[in-house]
Each structure stands twice: as structure tokens, then as C-alpha cells.
Amino acid sequence: MIRTVFLDMDGVCTEMTTYVLNQLGCPIKPFDFNSYPRRVGFDIVEAANILGPRQWTPEEFWRAITREMWASFPPSQEFGWLLGHAEALVGQENVFFLTSPTRDPDSLAGKLEWIHKHCPKWMHRQFLMGPPKHLCARPDTLLVDDADHNVEAFRAAGGHTILVPRPWNKLQNHWAQGALQNRFHRLFQVRNFEVA
Ligand SMILES: [Mg+2]
């Protein structure tokens, strides 16, 4: 039974990808998943180089994202639903953000600002920030993430996972909200069976 839910931020709770590409001059609107070049997968720098008017090195690209931008990503279309269902499944005290900042300190600070801006008060201190997400994997923890590599590492370390369908991962042809509804429906069934 799942007792703790870890929610990834970028690509799951925030719509980071299309927003950043838009802000950095690419002709793509926030939430316009159809214009994302799926063949590049998770490589957002390559996506910017294909779509945009200039070429970026990874260092230049990540440095161009300011603290204000990190704090201003729009909440994803699934965020409210996801937070509510995670809360209903395991209780407020067992829902956490688990997010990996970039090497830029502005990323870390902006993420905390985002949490304060967009989350109910009970979530304001419920976050873990760091790249090794798999350290949180246990037989009773669930990671909801949009990166294939995070999901694979977490599962290999013994945790449960939900990969949120996005154009940059292997579920790119699936419907994100439908996939989340199916997986949470089953998690509630398991919980109710074990509680009964
Ligand atoms: Mg992510």
C-alpha cells in the first residue's frame, strides 16, 4: 500500500518546458505540446535549437532561465487534480514535492517561490530538492514524474512510479489526465481493499 506520494515539479506540477521555450524566443506557446519536437525526447536544449532563432549550449540555455522564470511557470493542467488525489490517497502530511534543481542557485530559490505562490499552506514545507530521487524509493512510496530515467531509477530502487505522459517521454501518445485517473483509481482500490 502506498503511504507517501512524491510529486515531481517540472513537467508534472508545472508546465516548465513549453513556457521556457516560449520565453527564450521559440515559436511555441505555453501548453502547446503539439509543437514540441518529439524526436529529441527529454533534451529541451536540443528542442530550443530546433525551434528557435539561435543555437544554445546547455550551459547558456540553463543560465538563461532566471529565478523569476522558475517562480513563474504556469501550473500544469493536471496539478490541482493530482495534488487533491494524492492528498486523498495518503493524507496531507504524506505528500511531498521531490524535484531536482539545475546547477543554478536561482533554480532552487525559484522553485521554493513557486511552491509558496501556487500551493496551499500545508504544502509550503513539504518538499525535498535534489537530483537523487531514487533514494526516496521504498515499497510504500510512489513517485509521479515525467522523466523516463527518474521513473526507471526509482522503480529499480524498489519504489512505485507513475510516468505522466508528455511529448518528451515514452508515453508521448497517451492522454495524461486519463492515465493519471486510471492509475489513481487502482491505487484507491488497493488501499480500500487493504484497509477493509
Ligand atoms: Mg520533471
Coordinates of N, CA and C and ligand atoms in Angstrom, one line a residue:
M1 N 0.8 -1.2 0.0 CA 0.0 0.0 0.0 C 0.9 1.3 0.0
I2 N 0.5 2.3 -0.7 CA 1.3 3.5 -0.8 C 1.0 4.4 0.4
R3 N 2.0 4.8 1.1 CA 1.9 5.6 2.3 C 2.4 7.0 2.0
T4 N 3.3 7.2 1.0 CA 3.9 8.5 0.8 C 3.9 8.8 -0.7
V5 N 3.5 10.0 -1.1 CA 3.5 10.3 -2.6 C 4.5 11.5 -2.8
F6 N 5.4 11.2 -3.7 CA 6.3 12.3 -4.1 C 5.9 12.8 -5.5
L7 N 5.7 14.1 -5.6 CA 5.3 14.7 -6.8 C 6.5 15.5 -7.4
D8 N 6.9 15.1 -8.6 CA 7.9 15.9 -9.4 C 7.3 17.3 -9.7
M9 N 8.1 18.3 -9.8 CA 7.5 19.6 -10.1 C 7.5 19.9 -11.6
D10 N 8.7 20.0 -12.2 CA 8.7 20.5 -13.6 C 8.2 19.4 -14.6
G11 N 7.2 19.7 -15.3 CA 6.7 18.7 -16.3 C 5.6 17.9 -15.7
V12 N 5.4 18.0 -14.4 CA 4.2 17.3 -13.7 C 3.3 18.3 -13.1
C13 N 3.8 19.1 -12.1 CA 3.0 20.1 -11.4 C 3.1 21.5 -12.1
T14 N 4.3 21.7 -12.8 CA 4.4 23.0 -13.5 C 4.6 22.7 -15.0
E15 N 4.1 23.6 -15.8 CA 4.4 23.4 -17.3 C 5.6 24.2 -17.6
M16 N 6.8 23.6 -17.3 CA 8.1 24.3 -17.5 C 8.5 24.3 -19.0
T17 N 8.4 23.2 -19.6 CA 9.0 23.0 -20.9 C 8.6 24.0 -22.0
T18 N 7.3 24.1 -22.3 CA 6.8 25.0 -23.3 C 6.9 26.4 -22.9
Y19 N 6.8 26.7 -21.6 CA 6.9 28.0 -21.0 C 8.3 28.6 -21.3
V20 N 9.3 27.8 -20.9 CA 10.7 28.2 -21.0 C 11.0 28.4 -22.5
L21 N 10.6 27.4 -23.4 CA 10.9 27.6 -24.8 C 10.3 28.9 -25.3
N22 N 9.1 29.1 -24.9 CA 8.4 30.4 -25.3 C 9.2 31.6 -24.9
Q23 N 9.6 31.6 -23.6 CA 10.3 32.8 -23.0 C 11.6 33.0 -23.7
L24 N 12.3 31.9 -24.2 CA 13.6 32.0 -24.8 C 13.5 32.2 -26.3
G25 N 12.3 32.6 -26.8 CA 12.2 33.0 -28.2 C 11.7 32.0 -29.2
C26 N 11.4 30.8 -28.7 CA 10.9 29.8 -29.7 C 9.4 30.0 -30.0
P27 N 9.0 29.8 -31.2 CA 7.6 30.0 -31.6 C 6.7 28.8 -31.1
I28 N 6.6 28.7 -29.8 CA 5.7 27.7 -29.2 C 5.0 28.4 -28.0
K29 N 3.7 28.2 -27.9 CA 3.0 28.8 -26.8 C 3.0 27.8 -25.6
P30 N 2.9 28.4 -24.4 CA 2.8 27.5 -23.2 C 1.6 26.5 -23.4
F31 N 1.9 25.3 -23.1 CA 0.9 24.2 -23.2 C 0.7 23.7 -24.7
D32 N 1.5 24.2 -25.6 CA 1.3 23.7 -27.0 C 2.2 22.5 -27.2
F33 N 1.8 21.4 -26.7 CA 2.6 20.1 -26.7 C 2.7 19.6 -28.2
N34 N 1.8 20.0 -29.1 CA 1.9 19.5 -30.4 C 3.1 20.1 -31.2
S35 N 3.6 21.2 -30.7 CA 4.8 21.9 -31.4 C 6.1 21.4 -30.9
Y36 N 6.1 20.6 -29.8 CA 7.4 20.1 -29.2 C 7.9 19.1 -30.2
P37 N 9.2 19.2 -30.5 CA 9.9 18.2 -31.4 C 10.1 16.9 -30.7
R38 N 9.2 15.9 -30.8 CA 9.2 14.7 -30.0 C 10.5 13.9 -30.2
R39 N 11.1 14.0 -31.4 CA 12.2 13.2 -31.6 C 13.4 13.5 -30.7
V40 N 13.4 14.6 -30.1 CA 14.6 15.0 -29.2 C 14.4 14.4 -27.8
G41 N 13.2 13.9 -27.5 CA 12.9 13.3 -26.2 C 13.1 14.4 -25.1
F42 N 13.8 14.1 -24.0 CA 13.9 14.9 -22.9 C 14.9 16.1 -23.1
D43 N 15.5 16.2 -24.2 CA 16.6 17.2 -24.4 C 16.0 18.5 -24.8
I44 N 15.7 19.3 -23.8 CA 15.0 20.6 -24.1 C 15.9 21.6 -24.8
V45 N 17.2 21.5 -24.5 CA 18.2 22.3 -25.2 C 18.1 22.1 -26.7
E46 N 18.1 20.8 -27.1 CA 18.0 20.5 -28.5 C 16.7 20.9 -29.1
A47 N 15.6 20.8 -28.3 CA 14.3 21.4 -28.7 C 14.4 22.9 -29.0
A48 N 15.1 23.6 -28.2 CA 15.2 25.0 -28.4 C 16.1 25.3 -29.6
N49 N 17.1 24.5 -29.8 CA 17.9 24.7 -31.0 C 17.2 24.4 -32.3
I50 N 16.3 23.5 -32.3 CA 15.5 23.1 -33.5 C 14.4 24.2 -33.7
L51 N 13.8 24.6 -32.7 CA 12.6 25.5 -32.8 C 13.0 27.0 -33.0
G52 N 14.1 27.4 -32.2 CA 14.3 28.8 -32.0 C 15.2 29.5 -33.0
P53 N 15.4 30.8 -32.8 CA 16.2 31.6 -33.8 C 17.7 31.5 -33.5
R54 N 18.1 30.9 -32.4 CA 19.5 30.8 -32.2 C 19.9 29.5 -31.6
Q55 N 21.2 29.2 -31.6 CA 21.7 28.0 -31.0 C 22.3 28.2 -29.6
W56 N 21.9 27.3 -28.7 CA 22.3 27.4 -27.3 C 23.3 26.2 -27.0
T57 N 24.3 26.5 -26.1 CA 25.0 25.4 -25.4 C 24.1 25.1 -24.2
P58 N 24.3 23.9 -23.7 CA 23.5 23.6 -22.5 C 23.7 24.6 -21.3
E59 N 25.0 25.0 -21.2 CA 25.3 26.0 -20.1 C 24.6 27.3 -20.3
E60 N 24.6 27.8 -21.6 CA 23.9 29.1 -21.9 C 22.4 28.9 -21.7
F61 N 21.9 27.8 -22.1 CA 20.4 27.6 -22.0 C 20.0 27.6 -20.6
W62 N 20.6 26.8 -19.7 CA 20.1 26.7 -18.3 C 20.4 28.0 -17.6
R63 N 21.5 28.8 -17.9 CA 21.8 30.0 -17.3 C 20.8 31.1 -17.7
A64 N 20.1 30.9 -18.8 CA 19.2 32.0 -19.3 C 17.9 31.9 -18.5
I65 N 17.6 30.8 -17.8 CA 16.4 30.7 -17.0 C 16.5 31.4 -15.7
T66 N 15.9 32.6 -15.5 CA 16.1 33.4 -14.3 C 15.3 32.8 -13.2
R67 N 15.6 33.3 -12.0 CA 14.8 33.0 -10.8 C 13.3 33.3 -11.0
E68 N 13.1 34.5 -11.6 CA 11.7 34.9 -11.8 C 11.0 33.9 -12.7
M69 N 11.7 33.4 -13.7 CA 11.0 32.4 -14.6 C 10.7 31.1 -13.8
W70 N 11.7 30.7 -13.0 CA 11.5 29.4 -12.3 C 10.2 29.6 -11.4
A71 N 10.0 30.8 -10.9 CA 8.9 31.1 -10.0 C 7.6 31.3 -10.7
S72 N 7.7 31.4 -12.0 CA 6.5 31.9 -12.8 C 6.0 30.8 -13.8
F73 N 6.5 29.6 -13.7 CA 6.0 28.6 -14.6 C 4.5 28.4 -14.3
P74 N 3.7 28.3 -15.4 CA 2.2 28.0 -15.1 C 2.0 26.6 -14.5
P75 N 1.1 26.5 -13.5 CA 0.8 25.2 -13.0 C 0.3 24.3 -14.2
S76 N 0.6 23.1 -14.1 CA 0.2 22.2 -15.2 C -1.3 22.0 -15.2
Q77 N -1.9 21.5 -16.3 CA -3.3 21.3 -16.3 C -3.8 20.2 -15.3
E78 N -2.8 19.3 -14.9 CA -3.2 18.2 -14.0 C -2.9 18.6 -12.6
F79 N -2.2 19.7 -12.3 CA -1.7 19.9 -10.9 C -2.7 19.9 -9.8
G80 N -3.8 20.6 -10.0 CA -4.9 20.6 -9.0 C -5.5 19.3 -8.7
W81 N -5.8 18.6 -9.8 CA -6.3 17.2 -9.7 C -5.4 16.3 -8.9
L82 N -4.1 16.4 -9.3 CA -3.1 15.5 -8.8 C -2.8 15.7 -7.3
L83 N -2.7 17.0 -6.9 CA -2.5 17.3 -5.5 C -3.7 16.8 -4.7
G84 N -4.9 17.1 -5.2 CA -6.1 16.7 -4.4 C -6.2 15.1 -4.3
H85 N -5.8 14.4 -5.3 CA -5.9 13.0 -5.3 C -4.8 12.4 -4.4
A86 N -3.6 13.0 -4.5 CA -2.5 12.5 -3.6 C -2.9 12.7 -2.2
E87 N -3.5 13.8 -1.9 CA -3.9 14.2 -0.5 C -5.0 13.2 0.0
A88 N -5.9 12.9 -0.9 CA -7.0 11.9 -0.6 C -6.4 10.5 -0.4
L89 N -5.4 10.2 -1.1 CA -4.8 8.8 -1.0 C -4.0 8.6 0.3
V90 N -3.2 9.5 0.6 CA -2.2 9.3 1.7 C -2.3 10.3 2.9
G91 N -3.1 11.4 2.7 CA -3.2 12.4 3.7 C -2.1 13.5 3.5
Q92 N -2.5 14.7 3.9 CA -1.6 15.9 3.6 C -0.2 15.7 4.1
E93 N 0.0 15.1 5.3 CA 1.3 15.0 5.8 C 2.2 14.0 5.1
N94 N 1.7 13.3 4.1 CA 2.5 12.4 3.4 C 2.6 12.7 1.9
V95 N 2.3 13.9 1.5 CA 2.5 14.3 0.1 C 3.7 15.3 0.1
F96 N 4.6 15.1 -0.8 CA 5.8 15.9 -0.9 C 6.2 16.2 -2.3
F97 N 6.7 17.4 -2.6 CA 7.4 17.6 -3.9 C 8.8 17.0 -3.8
L98 N 9.2 16.3 -4.9 CA 10.5 15.8 -5.0 C 11.1 16.3 -6.3
T99 N 12.0 17.2 -6.3 CA 12.3 17.9 -7.5 C 13.8 18.2 -7.6
S100 N 14.4 18.1 -8.8 CA 15.8 18.3 -9.0 C 16.1 19.6 -9.6
P101 N 16.7 20.5 -8.8 CA 17.1 21.8 -9.4 C 18.2 21.7 -10.4
T102 N 18.4 22.7 -11.2 CA 19.6 22.7 -12.0 C 20.8 23.1 -11.2
R103 N 22.0 23.3 -11.8 CA 23.2 23.8 -11.1 C 23.1 25.2 -10.7
D104 N 22.1 26.0 -11.2 CA 22.0 27.4 -10.9 C 21.2 27.6 -9.6
P105 N 21.8 28.3 -8.6 CA 21.0 28.5 -7.4 C 19.7 29.2 -7.6
D106 N 19.5 29.9 -8.7 CA 18.3 30.6 -8.9 C 17.1 29.6 -9.1
S107 N 17.5 28.4 -9.6 CA 16.5 27.3 -9.9 C 15.9 26.9 -8.5
L108 N 16.8 26.6 -7.6 CA 16.4 26.2 -6.3 C 15.5 27.2 -5.6
A109 N 15.9 28.5 -5.6 CA 15.2 29.6 -5.0 C 13.8 29.8 -5.7
G110 N 13.8 29.8 -7.0 CA 12.6 30.0 -7.8 C 11.6 28.9 -7.5
K111 N 12.1 27.7 -7.4 CA 11.1 26.6 -7.1 C 10.4 26.8 -5.8
L112 N 11.2 27.2 -4.8 CA 10.5 27.5 -3.5 C 9.5 28.6 -3.6
E113 N 9.9 29.6 -4.4 CA 8.9 30.7 -4.6 C 7.6 30.2 -5.2
W114 N 7.8 29.3 -6.2 CA 6.7 28.7 -6.9 C 5.7 28.0 -6.0
I115 N 6.3 27.2 -5.1 CA 5.5 26.5 -4.1 C 4.7 27.4 -3.2
H116 N 5.4 28.5 -2.8 CA 4.6 29.5 -1.9 C 3.5 30.2 -2.7
K117 N 3.8 30.4 -4.0 CA 2.8 31.1 -4.8 C 1.6 30.2 -5.2
H118 N 1.8 29.0 -5.5 CA 0.8 28.2 -6.1 C 0.2 27.1 -5.2
C119 N 0.7 26.8 -4.0 CA 0.3 25.7 -3.2 C -0.5 26.1 -2.0
P120 N -1.4 25.3 -1.5 CA -2.0 25.6 -0.2 C -0.9 25.6 0.9
K121 N -1.2 26.2 2.0 CA -0.2 26.4 3.0 C 0.4 25.1 3.5
W122 N -0.4 24.0 3.6 CA 0.0 22.8 4.1 C 1.2 22.2 3.3
M123 N 1.4 22.6 2.0 CA 2.4 22.1 1.2 C 3.7 23.0 1.3
H124 N 3.7 24.1 2.0 CA 4.8 25.0 1.9 C 6.1 24.5 2.5
R125 N 6.0 23.5 3.4 CA 7.3 23.0 3.9 C 7.5 21.5 3.5
Q126 N 6.7 21.1 2.6 CA 6.7 19.6 2.2 C 7.4 19.4 0.9
F127 N 8.7 19.6 0.9 CA 9.5 19.4 -0.4 C 10.9 18.9 0.0
L128 N 11.4 18.1 -1.0 CA 12.8 17.7 -1.0 C 13.3 18.1 -2.3
M129 N 14.5 18.7 -2.3 CA 15.1 19.2 -3.5 C 16.5 18.6 -3.7
G130 N 16.6 17.8 -4.8 CA 17.9 17.2 -5.0 C 17.8 16.2 -6.1
P131 N 18.9 16.0 -6.9 CA 18.9 15.1 -8.0 C 18.6 13.6 -7.7
P132 N 19.1 13.0 -6.6 CA 19.0 11.5 -6.4 C 17.6 11.1 -5.9
K133 N 16.6 11.2 -6.7 CA 15.3 10.9 -6.3 C 15.1 9.4 -5.8
H134 N 15.9 8.6 -6.4 CA 15.8 7.1 -6.1 C 16.0 6.8 -4.7
L135 N 16.7 7.7 -3.9 CA 17.0 7.5 -2.5 C 15.7 7.5 -1.7
C136 N 14.6 8.0 -2.3 CA 13.3 8.0 -1.6 C 12.5 6.8 -1.9
A137 N 13.0 5.9 -2.7 CA 12.2 4.7 -3.2 C 12.1 3.7 -2.1
R138 N 10.9 3.3 -1.8 CA 10.6 2.2 -0.8 C 9.4 1.5 -1.3
P139 N 9.1 0.3 -0.8 CA 7.9 -0.4 -1.2 C 6.6 0.3 -1.0
D140 N 6.6 1.3 -0.1 CA 5.4 2.1 0.2 C 5.4 3.5 -0.3
T141 N 6.3 3.9 -1.2 CA 6.4 5.2 -1.7 C 6.1 5.2 -3.2
L142 N 5.5 6.3 -3.7 CA 5.1 6.5 -5.1 C 5.7 7.8 -5.6
L143 N 6.4 7.7 -6.7 CA 6.9 8.9 -7.4 C 6.1 9.1 -8.7
V144 N 5.6 10.4 -8.8 CA 4.9 10.8 -10.0 C 5.8 11.7 -10.8
D145 N 6.3 11.3 -12.0 CA 7.4 12.1 -12.6 C 7.1 12.0 -14.1
D146 N 7.8 12.9 -14.9 CA 7.7 12.9 -16.3 C 8.9 12.5 -17.0
A147 N 10.0 12.1 -16.3 CA 11.2 11.7 -16.9 C 11.4 10.2 -16.8
D148 N 11.6 9.6 -18.0 CA 11.8 8.1 -18.0 C 12.9 7.7 -17.1
H149 N 14.0 8.4 -17.1 CA 15.2 8.0 -16.3 C 14.9 8.0 -14.8
N150 N 14.1 9.0 -14.4 CA 13.8 9.1 -12.9 C 12.9 8.0 -12.5
V151 N 11.9 7.7 -13.4 CA 10.9 6.6 -13.1 C 11.7 5.3 -13.1
E152 N 12.5 5.1 -14.0 CA 13.2 3.8 -14.1 C 14.1 3.6 -12.9
A153 N 14.9 4.6 -12.5 CA 15.8 4.5 -11.3 C 15.0 4.3 -10.0
F154 N 13.9 5.0 -9.9 CA 13.0 4.9 -8.7 C 12.5 3.5 -8.6
R155 N 12.0 3.0 -9.7 CA 11.4 1.6 -9.7 C 12.5 0.6 -9.4
A156 N 13.7 0.8 -10.0 CA 14.8 -0.2 -9.8 C 15.2 -0.2 -8.3
A157 N 15.0 0.9 -7.6 CA 15.4 1.0 -6.2 C 14.3 0.5 -5.3
G158 N 13.2 0.1 -5.9 CA 12.1 -0.6 -5.0 C 10.9 0.3 -4.8
G159 N 10.7 1.4 -5.5 CA 9.6 2.2 -5.3 C 8.5 2.0 -6.4
H160 N 7.3 2.6 -6.1 CA 6.3 2.6 -7.2 C 6.4 3.9 -8.0
T161 N 5.9 3.9 -9.2 CA 6.0 5.0 -10.1 C 4.8 5.2 -11.0
I162 N 4.6 6.5 -11.3 CA 3.7 6.8 -12.4 C 4.4 7.7 -13.3
L163 N 4.5 7.3 -14.6 CA 5.1 8.2 -15.6 C 4.0 9.0 -16.2
V164 N 4.0 10.4 -16.0 CA 3.0 11.2 -16.6 C 3.3 11.4 -18.1
P165 N 2.3 11.0 -18.9 CA 2.5 11.1 -20.4 C 2.8 12.6 -20.8
R166 N 3.9 12.8 -21.5 CA 4.3 14.0 -22.1 C 5.0 13.8 -23.4
P167 N 5.1 14.8 -24.3 CA 5.6 14.6 -25.6 C 7.1 14.2 -25.6
W168 N 7.8 14.4 -24.4 CA 9.2 14.1 -24.3 C 9.5 12.7 -23.7
N169 N 8.5 11.9 -23.3 CA 8.8 10.6 -22.7 C 8.1 9.5 -23.5
K170 N 8.3 8.3 -23.1 CA 7.9 7.2 -23.9 C 6.4 7.0 -23.9
L171 N 5.6 7.7 -23.1 CA 4.2 7.7 -23.2 C 3.6 8.8 -24.0
Q172 N 4.4 9.3 -24.9 CA 4.0 10.5 -25.6 C 2.7 10.4 -26.4
N173 N 2.2 9.2 -26.7 CA 1.0 9.1 -27.4 C -0.2 8.8 -26.5
H174 N 0.0 8.9 -25.2 CA -1.1 8.7 -24.2 C -1.7 10.0 -23.7
W175 N -2.9 9.9 -23.1 CA -3.5 11.1 -22.6 C -3.2 11.2 -21.1
A176 N -2.6 12.3 -20.7 CA -2.0 12.5 -19.4 C -3.1 12.3 -18.3
Q177 N -4.2 13.1 -18.4 CA -5.2 13.1 -17.4 C -5.9 11.7 -17.3
G178 N -6.1 11.0 -18.4 CA -6.7 9.7 -18.4 C -5.8 8.7 -17.8
A179 N -4.5 8.8 -18.1 CA -3.5 7.9 -17.5 C -3.4 8.0 -16.0
L180 N -3.5 9.3 -15.5 CA -3.4 9.5 -14.1 C -4.7 9.0 -13.4
Q181 N -5.8 9.2 -14.0 CA -7.1 8.8 -13.4 C -7.1 7.2 -13.3
N182 N -6.6 6.6 -14.3 CA -6.6 5.1 -14.3 C -5.7 4.6 -13.1
R183 N -4.5 5.2 -13.0 CA -3.5 4.7 -12.0 C -4.0 5.0 -10.6
F184 N -4.5 6.2 -10.4 CA -5.0 6.6 -9.1 C -6.2 5.7 -8.7
H185 N -7.1 5.4 -9.7 CA -8.3 4.6 -9.4 C -7.8 3.3 -8.8
R186 N -6.8 2.7 -9.5 CA -6.3 1.4 -9.0 C -5.6 1.5 -7.6
L187 N -4.9 2.6 -7.4 CA -4.3 2.8 -6.1 C -5.3 2.9 -5.0
F188 N -6.4 3.6 -5.2 CA -7.5 3.7 -4.2 C -8.1 2.3 -4.0
Q189 N -8.3 1.5 -5.1 CA -8.8 0.2 -4.9 C -8.0 -0.7 -4.0
V190 N -6.6 -0.6 -4.2 CA -5.7 -1.4 -3.4 C -5.8 -0.9 -1.9
R191 N -5.8 0.4 -1.8 CA -5.9 0.9 -0.4 C -7.1 0.5 0.3
N192 N -8.3 0.7 -0.4 CA -9.5 0.3 0.2 C -9.6 -1.2 0.6
F193 N -9.1 -2.0 -0.3 CA -9.1 -3.4 -0.1 C -8.2 -3.8 1.2
E194 N -7.1 -3.1 1.3 CA -6.2 -3.4 2.4 C -6.7 -2.9 3.7
V195 N -7.4 -1.7 3.6 CA -7.9 -1.1 4.9 C -9.1 -1.9 5.4
A196 N -9.9 -2.5 4.4 CA -11.2 -3.2 4.8 C -10.9 -4.5 5.5
Ligands
MG1 MG 10.1 16.6 -14.4

